Amino acid sequence: MPAKNDRADEGGTPTKSEQTRALILETAMRLFQERGYDKTTMRAIAKEAGVSIGNAYYYFDGKEHLIQGFYDRIAAEHRVAVREVLARETDLEARLAGVLKAWLDIATPYHEFAVQFFKNAADPDSPLSPFSPESEHARVEAIGVHKEVLTGAKTKVPEELRDVCCPS
């Protein structure tokens, strides 16, 4: 999700602003892995990324918003990673297995530090919760992938499931 009013140019090349945002996010993910979520500060992230603390806060209102950026990024990576399996497979089991395997492949590098912020995400009032309003973009992406799994399967999907996942 682009930062405040930032867009790639017409050729799709990320703007300097988008590059800065991505640098801050990548730096945060690395520091979360190295130091842990709770021990990583916005100040440390900014310093390591080579930006001012004000610049870091311009792109991300806080650590929770960095996690939202992470959720959005892996949701987008997952969407790209499943294209081939969804285009190739029509069997529901193969489609679902392919989507789940792609998710595991994408999430594996983050396994160590993910445990730390998932503890915070378990709190339903936390902005890190996958069910929070802040997580809506990534949640919608994930639901969209699973709708594609069902709608493209040759397997007959029960009516009540089809109505829940894929209303006409």
PDB file of C-alpha atoms in Angstrom:
ATOM      1  CA  MET A   1       0.000   0.000   0.000  1.00  0.00           C
ATOM      2  CA  PRO A   2       1.600   3.274  -1.050  1.00  0.00           C
ATOM      3  CA  ALA A   3       2.407   5.865   1.567  1.00  0.00           C
ATOM      4  CA  LYS A   4       0.562   9.122   1.850  1.00  0.00           C
ATOM      5  CA  ASN A   5      -0.169  10.218  -1.753  1.00  0.00           C
ATOM      6  CA  ASP A   6       2.759   8.314  -3.298  1.00  0.00           C
ATOM      7  CA  ARG A   7       2.405   6.496  -6.596  1.00  0.00           C
ATOM      8  CA  ALA A   8       4.797   4.781  -8.951  1.00  0.00           C
ATOM      9  CA  ASP A   9       5.426   6.751 -12.095  1.00  0.00           C
ATOM     10  CA  GLU A  10       3.616   5.803 -15.294  1.00  0.00           C
ATOM     11  CA  GLY A  11       6.309   3.272 -16.177  1.00  0.00           C
ATOM     12  CA  GLY A  12       5.772   1.488 -12.861  1.00  0.00           C
ATOM     13  CA  THR A  13       9.130   2.617 -11.440  1.00  0.00           C
ATOM     14  CA  PRO A  14       8.842   3.257  -7.702  1.00  0.00           C
ATOM     15  CA  THR A  15       9.152   6.894  -6.708  1.00  0.00           C
ATOM     16  CA  LYS A  16      11.874   8.006  -4.310  1.00  0.00           C
ATOM     17  CA  SER A  17       9.189   8.237  -1.654  1.00  0.00           C
ATOM     18  CA  GLU A  18       8.084   4.633  -2.292  1.00  0.00           C
ATOM     19  CA  GLN A  19      11.721   3.522  -2.191  1.00  0.00           C
ATOM     20  CA  THR A  20      12.195   5.249   1.176  1.00  0.00           C
ATOM     21  CA  ARG A  21       9.050   3.625   2.535  1.00  0.00           C
ATOM     22  CA  ALA A  22      10.233   0.203   1.337  1.00  0.00           C
ATOM     23  CA  LEU A  23      13.684   0.785   2.882  1.00  0.00           C
ATOM     24  CA  ILE A  24      12.130   1.618   6.248  1.00  0.00           C
ATOM     25  CA  LEU A  25       9.901  -1.470   6.072  1.00  0.00           C
ATOM     26  CA  GLU A  26      12.765  -3.785   5.063  1.00  0.00           C
ATOM     27  CA  THR A  27      14.975  -2.361   7.816  1.00  0.00           C
ATOM     28  CA  ALA A  28      12.224  -2.865  10.384  1.00  0.00           C
ATOM     29  CA  MET A  29      11.649  -6.477   9.306  1.00  0.00           C
ATOM     30  CA  ARG A  30      15.370  -7.202   9.610  1.00  0.00           C
ATOM     31  CA  LEU A  31      15.611  -5.581  13.045  1.00  0.00           C
ATOM     32  CA  PHE A  32      12.488  -7.388  14.232  1.00  0.00           C
ATOM     33  CA  GLN A  33      14.160 -10.650  13.208  1.00  0.00           C
ATOM     34  CA  GLU A  34      17.486  -9.747  14.853  1.00  0.00           C
ATOM     35  CA  ARG A  35      16.301  -8.027  18.042  1.00  0.00           C
ATOM     36  CA  GLY A  36      12.667  -8.982  18.386  1.00  0.00           C
ATOM     37  CA  TYR A  37       9.599  -6.845  17.894  1.00  0.00           C
ATOM     38  CA  ASP A  38       9.363  -5.549  21.466  1.00  0.00           C
ATOM     39  CA  LYS A  39      13.049  -4.559  21.629  1.00  0.00           C
ATOM     40  CA  THR A  40      13.068  -2.685  18.323  1.00  0.00           C
ATOM     41  CA  THR A  41      12.245   1.019  18.468  1.00  0.00           C
ATOM     42  CA  MET A  42      11.211   3.392  15.717  1.00  0.00           C
ATOM     43  CA  ARG A  43      14.343   5.397  16.522  1.00  0.00           C
ATOM     44  CA  ALA A  44      16.541   2.330  15.903  1.00  0.00           C
ATOM     45  CA  ILE A  45      14.727   1.570  12.658  1.00  0.00           C
ATOM     46  CA  ALA A  46      15.178   5.142  11.415  1.00  0.00           C
ATOM     47  CA  LYS A  47      18.860   5.203  12.369  1.00  0.00           C
ATOM     48  CA  GLU A  48      19.561   1.862  10.695  1.00  0.00           C
ATOM     49  CA  ALA A  49      17.653   2.916   7.551  1.00  0.00           C
ATOM     50  CA  GLY A  50      19.569   6.191   7.413  1.00  0.00           C
ATOM     51  CA  VAL A  51      16.487   8.389   7.690  1.00  0.00           C
ATOM     52  CA  SER A  52      15.360  10.875  10.303  1.00  0.00           C
ATOM     53  CA  ILE A  53      12.964   9.728  12.994  1.00  0.00           C
ATOM     54  CA  GLY A  54      10.458  12.246  11.615  1.00  0.00           C
ATOM     55  CA  ASN A  55      10.767  10.689   8.169  1.00  0.00           C
ATOM     56  CA  ALA A  56      10.162   7.211   9.611  1.00  0.00           C
ATOM     57  CA  TYR A  57       7.024   8.497  11.347  1.00  0.00           C
ATOM     58  CA  TYR A  58       5.894  10.208   8.151  1.00  0.00           C
ATOM     59  CA  TYR A  59       5.649   6.812   6.431  1.00  0.00           C
ATOM     60  CA  PHE A  60       4.598   4.716   9.418  1.00  0.00           C
ATOM     61  CA  ASP A  61       2.725   6.087  12.432  1.00  0.00           C
ATOM     62  CA  GLY A  62       4.427   3.494  14.650  1.00  0.00           C
ATOM     63  CA  LYS A  63       5.688  -0.058  14.878  1.00  0.00           C
ATOM     64  CA  GLU A  64       2.158  -1.424  14.527  1.00  0.00           C
ATOM     65  CA  HIS A  65       1.870   0.263  11.155  1.00  0.00           C
ATOM     66  CA  LEU A  66       5.135  -1.329  10.074  1.00  0.00           C
ATOM     67  CA  ILE A  67       3.544  -4.685  10.809  1.00  0.00           C
ATOM     68  CA  GLN A  68       0.556  -3.638   8.716  1.00  0.00           C
ATOM     69  CA  GLY A  69       3.015  -2.868   5.919  1.00  0.00           C
ATOM     70  CA  PHE A  70       4.463  -6.342   6.417  1.00  0.00           C
ATOM     71  CA  TYR A  71       0.981  -7.929   6.271  1.00  0.00           C
ATOM     72  CA  ASP A  72       0.207  -6.030   3.076  1.00  0.00           C
ATOM     73  CA  ARG A  73       3.525  -6.987   1.503  1.00  0.00           C
ATOM     74  CA  ILE A  74       3.242 -10.709   2.177  1.00  0.00           C
ATOM     75  CA  ALA A  75      -0.407 -10.696   1.075  1.00  0.00           C
ATOM     76  CA  ALA A  76       0.665  -9.146  -2.244  1.00  0.00           C
ATOM     77  CA  GLU A  77       3.562 -11.623  -2.580  1.00  0.00           C
ATOM     78  CA  HIS A  78       1.153 -14.486  -1.915  1.00  0.00           C
ATOM     79  CA  ARG A  79      -1.275 -13.199  -4.544  1.00  0.00           C
ATOM     80  CA  VAL A  80       1.540 -13.258  -7.134  1.00  0.00           C
ATOM     81  CA  ALA A  81       2.894 -16.631  -5.970  1.00  0.00           C
ATOM     82  CA  VAL A  82      -0.458 -18.403  -6.406  1.00  0.00           C
ATOM     83  CA  ARG A  83      -1.155 -17.210  -9.949  1.00  0.00           C
ATOM     84  CA  GLU A  84       0.496 -20.190 -11.609  1.00  0.00           C
ATOM     85  CA  VAL A  85      -1.160 -22.861  -9.476  1.00  0.00           C
ATOM     86  CA  LEU A  86      -4.580 -21.239  -9.842  1.00  0.00           C
ATOM     87  CA  ALA A  87      -4.133 -20.960 -13.605  1.00  0.00           C
ATOM     88  CA  ARG A  88      -2.942 -24.557 -13.914  1.00  0.00           C
ATOM     89  CA  GLU A  89      -5.028 -26.545 -11.420  1.00  0.00           C
ATOM     90  CA  THR A  90      -8.770 -27.144 -11.455  1.00  0.00           C
ATOM     91  CA  ASP A  91      -8.899 -29.777  -8.708  1.00  0.00           C
ATOM     92  CA  LEU A  92      -9.982 -28.162  -5.421  1.00  0.00           C
ATOM     93  CA  GLU A  93      -7.515 -30.153  -3.329  1.00  0.00           C
ATOM     94  CA  ALA A  94      -4.577 -29.300  -5.620  1.00  0.00           C
ATOM     95  CA  ARG A  95      -5.592 -25.623  -5.711  1.00  0.00           C
ATOM     96  CA  LEU A  96      -5.888 -25.396  -1.944  1.00  0.00           C
ATOM     97  CA  ALA A  97      -2.634 -27.307  -1.370  1.00  0.00           C
ATOM     98  CA  GLY A  98      -0.818 -25.042  -3.839  1.00  0.00           C
ATOM     99  CA  VAL A  99      -2.125 -21.888  -2.178  1.00  0.00           C
ATOM    100  CA  LEU A 100      -1.203 -23.134   1.298  1.00  0.00           C
ATOM    101  CA  LYS A 101       2.269 -24.227   0.189  1.00  0.00           C
ATOM    102  CA  ALA A 102       2.869 -20.836  -1.418  1.00  0.00           C
ATOM    103  CA  TRP A 103       1.861 -19.167   1.852  1.00  0.00           C
ATOM    104  CA  LEU A 104       4.270 -21.325   3.848  1.00  0.00           C
ATOM    105  CA  ASP A 105       7.087 -20.607   1.385  1.00  0.00           C
ATOM    106  CA  ILE A 106       6.512 -16.859   1.729  1.00  0.00           C
ATOM    107  CA  ALA A 107       6.082 -16.884   5.521  1.00  0.00           C
ATOM    108  CA  THR A 108       8.997 -19.220   6.362  1.00  0.00           C
ATOM    109  CA  PRO A 109      11.740 -16.548   6.429  1.00  0.00           C
ATOM    110  CA  TYR A 110       9.702 -14.630   9.013  1.00  0.00           C
ATOM    111  CA  HIS A 111       8.940 -17.582  11.291  1.00  0.00           C
ATOM    112  CA  GLU A 112      11.308 -16.588  14.113  1.00  0.00           C
ATOM    113  CA  PHE A 113      10.164 -13.043  14.674  1.00  0.00           C
ATOM    114  CA  ALA A 114       6.546 -13.636  13.696  1.00  0.00           C
ATOM    115  CA  VAL A 115       5.963 -15.481  16.962  1.00  0.00           C
ATOM    116  CA  GLN A 116       6.763 -12.286  18.846  1.00  0.00           C
ATOM    117  CA  PHE A 117       4.287 -10.038  17.111  1.00  0.00           C
ATOM    118  CA  PHE A 118       1.603 -12.720  16.820  1.00  0.00           C
ATOM    119  CA  LYS A 119       1.506 -12.655  20.617  1.00  0.00           C
ATOM    120  CA  ASN A 120       0.491  -9.009  20.315  1.00  0.00           C
ATOM    121  CA  ALA A 121      -1.822  -9.803  17.394  1.00  0.00           C
ATOM    122  CA  ALA A 122      -3.785 -12.267  19.542  1.00  0.00           C
ATOM    123  CA  ASP A 123      -5.213  -9.292  21.431  1.00  0.00           C
ATOM    124  CA  PRO A 124      -8.464  -8.463  19.602  1.00  0.00           C
ATOM    125  CA  ASP A 125      -8.036  -4.761  20.462  1.00  0.00           C
ATOM    126  CA  SER A 126      -4.523  -4.615  18.993  1.00  0.00           C
ATOM    127  CA  PRO A 127      -4.004  -2.985  15.603  1.00  0.00           C
ATOM    128  CA  LEU A 128      -1.803  -6.022  14.886  1.00  0.00           C
ATOM    129  CA  SER A 129      -4.819  -8.327  15.050  1.00  0.00           C
ATOM    130  CA  PRO A 130      -5.588  -9.792  11.635  1.00  0.00           C
ATOM    131  CA  PHE A 131      -9.205  -8.859  12.349  1.00  0.00           C
ATOM    132  CA  SER A 132      -8.531  -5.193  13.137  1.00  0.00           C
ATOM    133  CA  PRO A 133      -9.601  -2.397  10.787  1.00  0.00           C
ATOM    134  CA  GLU A 134      -5.902  -1.708  10.162  1.00  0.00           C
ATOM    135  CA  SER A 135      -5.485  -5.249   8.783  1.00  0.00           C
ATOM    136  CA  GLU A 136      -8.410  -5.025   6.379  1.00  0.00           C
ATOM    137  CA  HIS A 137      -6.319  -4.656   3.201  1.00  0.00           C
ATOM    138  CA  ALA A 138      -4.273  -7.822   3.841  1.00  0.00           C
ATOM    139  CA  ARG A 139      -7.376  -9.700   5.037  1.00  0.00           C
ATOM    140  CA  VAL A 140      -9.279  -8.801   1.851  1.00  0.00           C
ATOM    141  CA  GLU A 141      -6.320  -9.998  -0.247  1.00  0.00           C
ATOM    142  CA  ALA A 142      -6.243 -13.350   1.579  1.00  0.00           C
ATOM    143  CA  ILE A 143      -9.987 -13.837   1.251  1.00  0.00           C
ATOM    144  CA  GLY A 144      -9.720 -12.998  -2.446  1.00  0.00           C
ATOM    145  CA  VAL A 145      -7.121 -15.713  -2.983  1.00  0.00           C
ATOM    146  CA  HIS A 146      -9.333 -18.311  -1.324  1.00  0.00           C
ATOM    147  CA  LYS A 147     -12.361 -17.196  -3.325  1.00  0.00           C
ATOM    148  CA  GLU A 148     -10.287 -17.850  -6.449  1.00  0.00           C
ATOM    149  CA  VAL A 149      -9.426 -21.312  -5.122  1.00  0.00           C
ATOM    150  CA  LEU A 150     -13.121 -22.163  -4.904  1.00  0.00           C
ATOM    151  CA  THR A 151     -14.433 -20.414  -8.003  1.00  0.00           C
ATOM    152  CA  GLY A 152     -11.818 -21.954 -10.299  1.00  0.00           C
ATOM    153  CA  ALA A 153     -12.186 -25.494  -9.000  1.00  0.00           C
ATOM    154  CA  LYS A 154     -13.996 -28.103 -11.074  1.00  0.00           C
ATOM    155  CA  THR A 155     -15.003 -29.728  -7.779  1.00  0.00           C
ATOM    156  CA  LYS A 156     -18.604 -29.075  -6.839  1.00  0.00           C
ATOM    157  CA  VAL A 157     -18.669 -26.615  -3.973  1.00  0.00           C
ATOM    158  CA  PRO A 158     -21.603 -26.966  -1.558  1.00  0.00           C
ATOM    159  CA  GLU A 159     -24.221 -24.248  -2.042  1.00  0.00           C
ATOM    160  CA  GLU A 160     -23.837 -22.791   1.458  1.00  0.00           C
ATOM    161  CA  LEU A 161     -20.053 -22.470   1.038  1.00  0.00           C
ATOM    162  CA  ARG A 162     -20.406 -20.960  -2.424  1.00  0.00           C
ATOM    163  CA  ASP A 163     -22.866 -18.383  -1.060  1.00  0.00           C
ATOM    164  CA  VAL A 164     -20.493 -17.412   1.777  1.00  0.00           C
ATOM    165  CA  CYS A 165     -17.372 -17.190  -0.362  1.00  0.00           C
ATOM    166  CA  CYS A 166     -18.591 -16.184  -3.741  1.00  0.00           C
ATOM    167  CA  PRO A 167     -21.977 -14.420  -3.772  1.00  0.00           C
ATOM    168  CA  SER A 168     -23.214 -13.596  -7.244  1.00  0.00           C
TER     169      SER A 168
END
